[in-house]
Short mmCIF file of C-alpha atoms in Angstrom, two decimals:
data_model
loop_
_atom_site.label_atom_id
_atom_site.label_comp_id
_atom_site.label_asym_id
_atom_site.label_seq_id
_atom_site.Cartn_x
_atom_site.Cartn_y
_atom_site.Cartn_z
CA MET A 1 -99.97 -21.54 -51.96
CA PHE A 2 -98.43 -24.20 -49.75
CA ALA A 3 -99.91 -22.70 -46.60
CA THR A 4 -103.31 -22.90 -48.28
CA ALA A 5 -102.67 -26.44 -49.46
CA LEU A 6 -101.70 -27.46 -45.93
CA ILE A 7 -104.89 -26.07 -44.38
CA VAL A 8 -107.10 -27.70 -47.01
CA PHE A 9 -105.20 -30.98 -46.69
CA ARG A 10 -105.60 -30.96 -42.90
CA GLU A 11 -109.34 -30.38 -43.23
CA SER A 12 -109.85 -33.03 -45.91
CA LEU A 13 -107.64 -35.76 -44.43
CA GLU A 14 -110.11 -36.98 -41.83
CA ALA A 15 -113.04 -37.26 -44.22
CA ALA A 16 -110.88 -38.87 -46.92
CA LEU A 17 -109.57 -41.55 -44.56
CA PHE A 18 -113.06 -42.20 -43.28
CA VAL A 19 -114.51 -42.67 -46.75
CA GLY A 20 -111.53 -44.81 -47.81
CA ILE A 21 -111.99 -47.18 -44.89
CA VAL A 22 -115.74 -47.42 -45.38
CA ALA A 23 -115.28 -48.07 -49.10
CA ALA A 24 -112.87 -50.91 -48.27
CA ALA A 25 -115.23 -52.28 -45.61
CA THR A 26 -118.10 -52.47 -48.05
CA ARG A 27 -116.28 -54.09 -50.95
CA GLY A 28 -118.60 -56.44 -52.73
CA VAL A 29 -121.71 -55.00 -51.15
CA ALA A 30 -124.46 -54.54 -53.72
CA GLY A 31 -125.07 -50.89 -54.54
CA ARG A 32 -122.05 -49.76 -52.56
CA GLY A 33 -120.85 -47.27 -55.16
CA ARG A 34 -124.24 -45.67 -55.44
CA TRP A 35 -124.76 -45.38 -51.70
CA LEU A 36 -121.33 -44.05 -50.85
CA GLY A 37 -121.43 -41.71 -53.85
CA LEU A 38 -124.77 -40.42 -52.66
CA GLY A 39 -123.44 -39.96 -49.13
CA VAL A 40 -120.33 -38.10 -50.22
CA GLY A 41 -122.26 -36.01 -52.76
CA ALA A 42 -124.85 -35.02 -50.17
CA GLY A 43 -122.02 -34.24 -47.77
CA ILE A 44 -120.38 -31.88 -50.26
CA ALA A 45 -123.69 -30.19 -51.09
CA GLY A 46 -124.43 -29.85 -47.38
CA ALA A 47 -120.97 -28.42 -46.74
CA VAL A 48 -121.49 -25.72 -49.35
CA GLY A 49 -124.92 -24.94 -47.91
CA LEU A 50 -123.56 -24.82 -44.39
CA ALA A 51 -120.71 -22.55 -45.42
CA LEU A 52 -123.04 -20.17 -47.27
CA ALA A 53 -125.30 -20.00 -44.23
CA ALA A 54 -122.36 -19.75 -41.82
CA GLU A 55 -122.95 -16.15 -40.85
CA ARG A 56 -126.58 -16.81 -40.06
CA ILE A 57 -125.81 -20.03 -38.19
CA ALA A 58 -123.04 -18.35 -36.19
CA ALA A 59 -125.48 -15.85 -34.79
CA LEU A 60 -127.93 -18.52 -33.60
CA ALA A 61 -128.14 -19.71 -30.00
CA ASP A 62 -126.31 -16.69 -28.62
CA GLY A 63 -123.29 -17.23 -30.85
CA LEU A 64 -123.21 -20.99 -30.35
CA GLY A 65 -125.06 -21.97 -33.54
CA GLN A 66 -122.10 -23.79 -35.14
CA ASP A 67 -121.45 -25.72 -31.97
CA MET A 68 -125.06 -26.88 -31.90
CA VAL A 69 -124.80 -27.97 -35.55
CA ASN A 70 -121.55 -29.72 -34.73
CA VAL A 71 -123.07 -31.56 -31.78
CA ALA A 72 -126.05 -32.63 -33.90
CA VAL A 73 -123.87 -33.84 -36.79
CA LEU A 74 -121.54 -35.79 -34.50
CA SER A 75 -124.46 -37.32 -32.57
CA ILE A 76 -126.11 -38.59 -35.75
CA ALA A 77 -122.79 -39.90 -37.08
CA LEU A 78 -122.20 -41.69 -33.80
CA LEU A 79 -125.66 -43.28 -33.86
CA MET A 80 -125.18 -44.44 -37.46
CA LEU A 81 -121.80 -45.96 -36.68
CA LEU A 82 -123.04 -47.62 -33.51
CA TRP A 83 -125.92 -49.06 -35.47
CA HIS A 84 -123.50 -50.37 -38.06
CA CYS A 85 -121.07 -51.81 -35.51
CA ILE A 86 -123.78 -53.54 -33.52
CA TRP A 87 -126.34 -54.65 -36.11
CA GLY A 88 -124.86 -54.15 -39.54
CA ALA A 89 -121.69 -55.95 -38.58
CA ARG A 90 -123.48 -59.14 -37.71
CA HIS A 91 -124.61 -59.57 -41.26
CA GLY A 92 -121.11 -58.95 -42.53
CA GLN A 93 -119.64 -61.38 -40.04
CA GLU A 94 -121.80 -64.15 -41.40
CA ALA A 95 -120.89 -63.19 -44.93
CA ALA A 96 -117.21 -63.19 -43.98
CA ARG A 97 -117.53 -66.65 -42.46
CA ASP A 98 -119.11 -67.93 -45.63
CA ALA A 99 -116.39 -66.30 -47.65
CA ARG A 100 -113.74 -67.95 -45.52
CA ARG A 101 -115.34 -71.33 -46.06
CA LEU A 102 -115.90 -70.85 -49.76
CA GLY A 103 -112.62 -69.02 -50.29
CA SER A 104 -114.44 -66.40 -52.27
CA SER A 105 -114.65 -62.71 -51.74
CA VAL A 106 -117.27 -61.32 -49.43
CA ARG A 107 -120.68 -60.90 -50.95
CA GLN A 108 -122.99 -59.20 -48.55
CA GLY A 109 -126.00 -59.44 -50.78
CA GLN A 110 -128.69 -56.82 -50.68
CA HIS A 111 -127.69 -55.32 -47.38
CA ALA A 112 -127.36 -51.68 -48.46
CA PRO A 113 -124.75 -49.76 -46.43
CA VAL A 114 -127.11 -46.90 -45.64
CA ALA A 115 -125.83 -46.19 -42.14
CA LEU A 116 -122.24 -46.06 -43.36
CA ALA A 117 -123.21 -43.88 -46.32
CA VAL A 118 -124.86 -41.40 -43.95
CA ALA A 119 -121.80 -41.44 -41.68
CA CYS A 120 -119.57 -40.76 -44.71
CA GLY A 121 -121.79 -37.88 -45.76
CA LEU A 122 -121.61 -36.38 -42.28
CA ALA A 123 -117.81 -36.71 -42.18
CA VAL A 124 -117.58 -34.86 -45.48
CA LEU A 125 -120.11 -32.29 -44.27
CA ARG A 126 -118.18 -31.57 -41.09
CA GLU A 127 -114.76 -31.20 -42.65
CA GLY A 128 -116.05 -29.81 -45.92
CA ALA A 129 -117.95 -26.85 -44.48
CA GLU A 130 -114.79 -25.43 -42.93
CA THR A 131 -112.85 -25.96 -46.14
CA VAL A 132 -115.50 -24.23 -48.24
CA LEU A 133 -115.67 -21.34 -45.80
CA PHE A 134 -111.92 -21.00 -45.89
CA VAL A 135 -111.90 -21.01 -49.70
CA ILE A 136 -114.72 -18.45 -49.91
CA GLY A 137 -112.85 -16.21 -47.51
CA MET A 138 -109.63 -16.57 -49.42
CA THR A 139 -110.99 -15.81 -52.85
CA GLY A 140 -112.73 -12.75 -51.43
CA SER A 141 -109.64 -11.46 -49.70
CA ASP A 142 -106.81 -9.32 -50.89
CA SER A 143 -104.39 -12.19 -50.41
CA ALA A 144 -100.86 -11.46 -51.49
CA GLY A 145 -100.38 -14.51 -53.68
CA GLY A 146 -103.43 -13.80 -55.78
CA ILE A 147 -106.49 -15.89 -56.39
CA ALA A 148 -104.92 -18.25 -58.92
CA ALA A 149 -102.19 -19.34 -56.53
CA SER A 150 -104.74 -19.76 -53.75
CA LEU A 151 -106.97 -21.93 -55.88
CA ALA A 152 -103.97 -24.00 -56.92
CA GLY A 153 -103.25 -24.48 -53.22
CA VAL A 154 -106.82 -25.58 -52.58
CA LEU A 155 -106.66 -28.11 -55.41
CA LEU A 156 -103.26 -29.38 -54.28
CA GLY A 157 -104.40 -29.81 -50.66
CA LEU A 158 -107.59 -31.51 -51.72
CA SER A 159 -105.78 -33.83 -54.12
CA ILE A 160 -103.30 -34.94 -51.47
CA GLY A 161 -106.17 -35.53 -49.05
CA VAL A 162 -108.06 -37.64 -51.57
CA ALA A 163 -104.84 -39.46 -52.47
CA VAL A 164 -104.33 -40.47 -48.84
CA GLY A 165 -107.93 -41.75 -48.76
CA ALA A 166 -107.29 -43.73 -51.95
CA LEU A 167 -104.04 -45.04 -50.49
CA ILE A 168 -105.76 -46.51 -47.45
CA TYR A 169 -108.49 -47.93 -49.67
CA PHE A 170 -106.04 -49.70 -51.97
CA GLY A 171 -103.89 -50.70 -49.02
CA LEU A 172 -106.86 -52.36 -47.38
CA SER A 173 -107.86 -53.93 -50.69
CA ARG A 174 -104.68 -55.99 -50.52
CA VAL A 175 -105.82 -57.62 -47.30
CA PRO A 176 -106.97 -61.16 -48.10
CA PRO A 177 -110.77 -61.30 -48.45
CA GLN A 178 -111.24 -63.64 -45.51
CA ARG A 179 -109.50 -61.18 -43.20
CA LEU A 180 -110.73 -57.96 -44.79
CA PHE A 181 -113.95 -57.88 -42.84
CA GLY A 182 -112.26 -58.26 -39.47
CA VAL A 183 -109.66 -55.60 -40.24
CA THR A 184 -112.05 -52.99 -41.62
CA GLN A 185 -114.53 -53.72 -38.87
CA ALA A 186 -111.90 -53.10 -36.20
CA LEU A 187 -110.98 -49.82 -37.93
CA ILE A 188 -114.61 -48.72 -37.99
CA VAL A 189 -115.07 -49.55 -34.30
CA VAL A 190 -112.08 -47.36 -33.45
CA LEU A 191 -113.38 -44.58 -35.73
CA THR A 192 -116.69 -44.76 -33.86
CA ALA A 193 -114.93 -44.30 -30.53
CA ALA A 194 -113.01 -41.38 -32.05
CA ILE A 195 -116.28 -39.73 -33.08
CA ALA A 196 -117.59 -40.20 -29.54
CA SER A 197 -114.51 -38.47 -28.16
CA GLN A 198 -115.02 -35.60 -30.62
CA LEU A 199 -118.62 -35.37 -29.50
CA ALA A 200 -117.49 -35.01 -25.89
CA ARG A 201 -115.26 -32.16 -26.94
CA ALA A 202 -118.00 -30.53 -29.02
CA LEU A 203 -120.43 -30.73 -26.08
CA ALA A 204 -117.90 -28.96 -23.88
CA GLN A 205 -117.23 -26.28 -26.48
CA ALA A 206 -120.95 -25.69 -26.88
CA GLY A 207 -121.14 -25.16 -23.14
CA LEU A 208 -123.64 -28.02 -22.83
CA VAL A 209 -121.42 -29.85 -20.38
CA GLN A 210 -118.77 -28.51 -18.12
CA SER A 211 -116.14 -31.16 -18.39
CA GLY A 212 -113.24 -28.92 -17.56
CA ALA A 213 -110.46 -28.23 -19.97
CA THR A 214 -107.92 -29.74 -17.61
CA PRO A 215 -106.42 -32.58 -19.59
CA LEU A 216 -105.86 -35.95 -17.98
CA TRP A 217 -102.39 -36.11 -19.46
CA ASP A 218 -100.27 -34.35 -22.04
CA SER A 219 -98.48 -36.54 -24.52
CA SER A 220 -97.78 -33.79 -27.05
CA ALA A 221 -94.04 -33.91 -26.33
CA TRP A 222 -94.11 -37.60 -27.09
CA LEU A 223 -96.39 -37.50 -30.12
CA ALA A 224 -97.32 -33.98 -31.21
CA PRO A 225 -100.90 -33.66 -32.47
CA ASP A 226 -99.80 -31.47 -35.39
CA SER A 227 -97.05 -33.83 -36.54
CA ALA A 228 -97.84 -36.11 -39.46
CA PRO A 229 -98.11 -39.32 -37.39
CA GLY A 230 -100.10 -37.47 -34.72
CA ALA A 231 -102.55 -36.08 -37.24
CA LEU A 232 -102.91 -39.47 -38.91
CA LEU A 233 -103.50 -41.19 -35.60
CA HIS A 234 -106.02 -38.48 -34.72
CA ALA A 235 -107.94 -39.08 -37.95
CA LEU A 236 -107.80 -42.87 -37.63
CA ALA A 237 -108.13 -43.48 -33.92
CA GLY A 238 -109.10 -40.16 -32.35
CA TYR A 239 -105.65 -39.60 -30.85
CA ASP A 240 -105.69 -36.59 -28.56
CA ALA A 241 -102.55 -35.41 -26.86
CA GLN A 242 -104.52 -33.71 -24.09
CA PRO A 243 -107.80 -35.53 -23.58
CA THR A 244 -110.31 -34.51 -20.96
CA ALA A 245 -111.96 -36.98 -18.62
CA LEU A 246 -115.23 -36.76 -20.51
CA GLN A 247 -113.52 -37.56 -23.80
CA LEU A 248 -111.94 -40.64 -22.28
CA VAL A 249 -115.25 -41.76 -20.79
CA PHE A 250 -116.96 -41.36 -24.17
CA TYR A 251 -114.14 -43.15 -26.00
CA VAL A 252 -113.83 -46.12 -23.69
CA GLY A 253 -117.59 -46.24 -23.07
CA THR A 254 -118.24 -46.52 -26.80
CA LEU A 255 -115.73 -49.35 -27.17
CA LEU A 256 -117.28 -51.20 -24.24
CA ILE A 257 -120.82 -50.74 -25.54
CA ILE A 258 -119.86 -52.07 -28.97
CA VAL A 259 -117.93 -55.04 -27.58
CA ALA A 260 -120.74 -55.91 -25.18
CA ALA A 261 -123.42 -55.56 -27.84
CA GLN A 262 -121.45 -57.55 -30.39
CA ARG A 263 -121.07 -60.38 -27.92
CA HIS A 264 -124.73 -60.21 -27.22
CA THR A 265 -125.74 -60.37 -30.88
CA SER A 266 -122.85 -62.54 -32.03
CA PRO A 267 -123.93 -65.04 -34.68
CA GLN A 268 -122.06 -67.79 -32.84
CA ARG A 269 -124.62 -67.47 -30.10
CA ALA A 270 -127.62 -67.78 -32.39
CA THR A 271 -125.65 -70.27 -34.38
CA THR A 272 -127.15 -71.75 -37.48
CA ALA A 273 -125.80 -73.83 -40.28
CA ALA A 274 -125.96 -71.06 -42.83
CA ALA A 275 -125.16 -72.84 -46.04
CA MET B 1 -110.18 -58.41 -33.44
CA GLN B 2 -108.79 -58.49 -29.93
CA THR B 3 -111.51 -57.83 -27.44
CA LEU B 4 -111.01 -55.80 -24.31
CA PRO B 5 -110.46 -57.63 -21.04
CA ALA B 6 -113.80 -59.06 -20.07
CA LEU B 7 -115.60 -56.78 -17.66
CA PRO B 8 -118.64 -58.12 -15.90
CA ARG B 9 -121.60 -57.12 -18.01
CA ARG B 10 -123.16 -55.02 -15.26
CA TYR B 11 -120.23 -52.63 -15.64
CA HIS B 12 -121.09 -51.99 -19.25
CA ARG B 13 -124.47 -50.82 -18.27
CA SER B 14 -123.39 -48.74 -15.32
CA LEU B 15 -120.72 -47.06 -17.39
CA ALA B 16 -123.28 -45.99 -19.94
CA THR B 17 -125.59 -44.84 -17.16
CA VAL B 18 -122.86 -42.80 -15.52
CA ALA B 19 -122.03 -41.15 -18.83
CA LEU B 20 -125.66 -40.33 -19.54
CA THR B 21 -126.59 -39.02 -16.11
CA GLY B 22 -123.35 -37.05 -16.11
CA LEU B 23 -124.56 -35.32 -19.23
CA LEU B 24 -127.92 -34.50 -17.72
CA LEU B 25 -126.65 -33.35 -14.37
CA LEU B 26 -123.82 -31.14 -15.46
CA PRO B 27 -124.91 -27.54 -15.31
CA ALA B 28 -125.45 -25.63 -18.51
CA ALA B 29 -124.39 -22.02 -18.89
CA ARG B 30 -124.52 -20.17 -15.63
CA ALA B 31 -125.00 -16.47 -15.31
CA ALA B 32 -121.92 -16.16 -13.13
CA ASP B 33 -119.43 -17.13 -15.83
CA PRO B 34 -117.06 -14.26 -16.54
CA GLU B 35 -117.19 -12.85 -20.04
CA VAL B 36 -114.35 -11.49 -22.17
CA THR B 37 -114.40 -10.06 -25.67
CA LEU B 38 -111.90 -10.40 -28.48
CA VAL B 39 -112.03 -8.47 -31.74
CA ILE B 40 -110.49 -9.55 -35.03
CA ARG B 41 -109.47 -6.63 -37.23
CA GLY B 42 -107.01 -6.71 -40.11
CA HIS B 43 -106.26 -10.39 -39.42
CA LYS B 44 -105.10 -9.49 -35.92
CA PHE B 45 -106.60 -10.07 -32.50
CA GLU B 46 -107.39 -7.14 -30.22
CA PRO B 47 -106.33 -7.30 -27.47
CA THR B 48 -103.52 -9.80 -27.96
CA GLU B 49 -103.46 -10.55 -24.25
CA LEU B 50 -106.54 -11.60 -22.35
CA LYS B 51 -106.40 -11.88 -18.56
CA VAL B 52 -109.00 -14.24 -17.13
CA PRO B 53 -109.62 -15.79 -13.72
CA ALA B 54 -108.22 -19.31 -13.35
CA ASN B 55 -110.32 -22.36 -12.45
CA GLN B 56 -113.47 -20.83 -13.80
CA ARG B 57 -115.25 -21.33 -17.05
CA ILE B 58 -114.89 -18.32 -19.36
CA LYS B 59 -117.34 -17.08 -21.93
CA LEU B 60 -115.26 -15.68 -24.77
CA ILE B 61 -117.02 -13.53 -27.35
CA VAL B 62 -115.12 -13.23 -30.61
CA HIS B 63 -116.20 -10.48 -32.96
CA ASN B 64 -114.74 -10.76 -36.45
CA GLN B 65 -114.80 -7.29 -37.99
CA ASP B 66 -112.92 -8.39 -41.11
CA THR B 67 -114.60 -9.22 -44.39
CA THR B 68 -113.05 -12.71 -44.38
CA PRO B 69 -113.69 -15.64 -42.05
CA GLU B 70 -111.18 -16.64 -39.41
CA GLU B 71 -110.74 -19.75 -37.30
CA PHE B 72 -110.03 -19.26 -33.64
CA GLU B 73 -107.78 -22.10 -32.60
CA SER B 74 -105.96 -23.06 -29.46
CA LYS B 75 -104.50 -26.50 -29.03
CA ARG B 76 -103.85 -25.94 -25.34
CA MET B 77 -107.38 -24.77 -24.62
CA LYS B 78 -108.83 -27.46 -26.89
CA SER B 79 -110.73 -24.89 -28.83
CA GLU B 80 -111.37 -24.57 -32.52
CA LYS B 81 -114.09 -22.49 -34.06
CA VAL B 82 -114.72 -20.68 -37.31
CA VAL B 83 -115.77 -17.06 -36.97
CA PRO B 84 -117.46 -15.96 -40.22
CA ALA B 85 -116.90 -12.47 -41.58
CA GLY B 86 -118.74 -9.90 -39.50
CA ALA B 87 -119.98 -12.52 -37.04
CA LYS B 88 -119.91 -12.49 -33.27
CA VAL B 89 -119.59 -15.96 -31.79
CA THR B 90 -119.39 -17.41 -28.32
CA ILE B 91 -116.62 -19.80 -27.33
CA TRP B 92 -116.56 -21.55 -23.97
CA LEU B 93 -113.11 -21.87 -22.47
CA GLY B 94 -111.78 -23.63 -19.42
CA PRO B 95 -111.90 -23.88 -16.49
CA LEU B 96 -108.20 -23.17 -16.97
CA LYS B 97 -105.34 -23.80 -14.57
CA PRO B 98 -103.16 -20.74 -14.00
CA GLY B 99 -100.87 -20.28 -16.98
CA ARG B 100 -100.47 -18.95 -20.48
CA TYR B 101 -102.57 -20.30 -23.29
CA GLU B 102 -101.62 -19.30 -26.82
CA PHE B 103 -104.21 -19.02 -29.55
CA VAL B 104 -104.05 -18.23 -33.27
CA GLY B 105 -106.31 -17.42 -36.18
CA GLU B 106 -105.66 -20.50 -38.27
CA TYR B 107 -106.44 -18.79 -41.56
CA HIS B 108 -103.90 -16.03 -40.97
CA GLU B 109 -101.50 -17.64 -38.58
CA ALA B 110 -98.66 -15.23 -39.39
CA SER B 111 -100.44 -12.18 -37.98
CA ALA B 112 -103.35 -13.43 -35.88
CA LYS B 113 -101.82 -14.45 -32.56
CA GLY B 114 -102.71 -13.94 -28.95
CA VAL B 115 -102.56 -15.40 -25.50
CA VAL B 116 -104.99 -16.03 -22.67
CA ILE B 117 -103.46 -15.59 -19.25
CA ALA B 118 -105.29 -17.40 -16.50
CA GLU B 119 -104.43 -16.25 -12.98
#
């Protein structure tokens, strides 16, 4: 049961943290609950669909079907997050400035967090499909512990995953409103770079690029990727103990693009006396 | 948020360009890539030892003959892929430096173990 719980927890952690951070970042945004709920719900539905079609997808593209799906999902997530970091953030920045001045909580008006909702849905889709597939396989197998114990493990793993997501949400909710935007925004920028690094890895696994599996360094002795802090840092910041050159280029490139674009579109530049 | 040290803006652009052209120029699957096959049966890999040439990209075909899915996973080879029941999937590995690279079936880690030996 605990082995099952651990696998399900590992799969759900990344998506749960992602959704928790996004939920904190969009506090006070009109329609946030509806949009994020929709994103997560669609992600779960998609995960079930993807898992049910797994055998068919696996056979596509000469056995690379899943990798192609993975590349597509990560690319769309990356675009959504880039869009949010570059354009969506500007709106929030202004709102945060107003909040600072007025000492009130951030009200971002009618700006619906569609891009973030889609990114949440895709995070759930990615991690969820594997979880569903694992669960389907387990309930259909002659597992020693029996189905009841397995299902208990699934529920336990999932609950702990969701609890960690809730923990980061409530943790972030304690950040003072005038600083909340900056903090969550920084977290989302780093998550975006992490997705870019995952995309680099997915492209290599799909055989679309030949980046070489030779890692640039190996820090697993220093911070093991399967240790709790390593896994957490992987989910939050894309920590990789053995990154390839392409992953690093994608990671740093994404950070640079966001920083450059934010400077370019910074409200201070097109400064107005927004009352 | 702390910003990164200011790079001249032209670098931002060239970095993106390098990344993009890199993607376009890198060769896709070549016919010359060596191919090896791995079978999953009874939550075990067959064979448990795969010898492959080093410094060359390897096309690994994994055929899951069980009625349950399995996840091929190797931290050292940076590979992770679900193999549904009855499916035959392709996994690109390497190029690998000479050495031993352990892999497991994540869903049945106790029995599903193997190693790729690059030489």
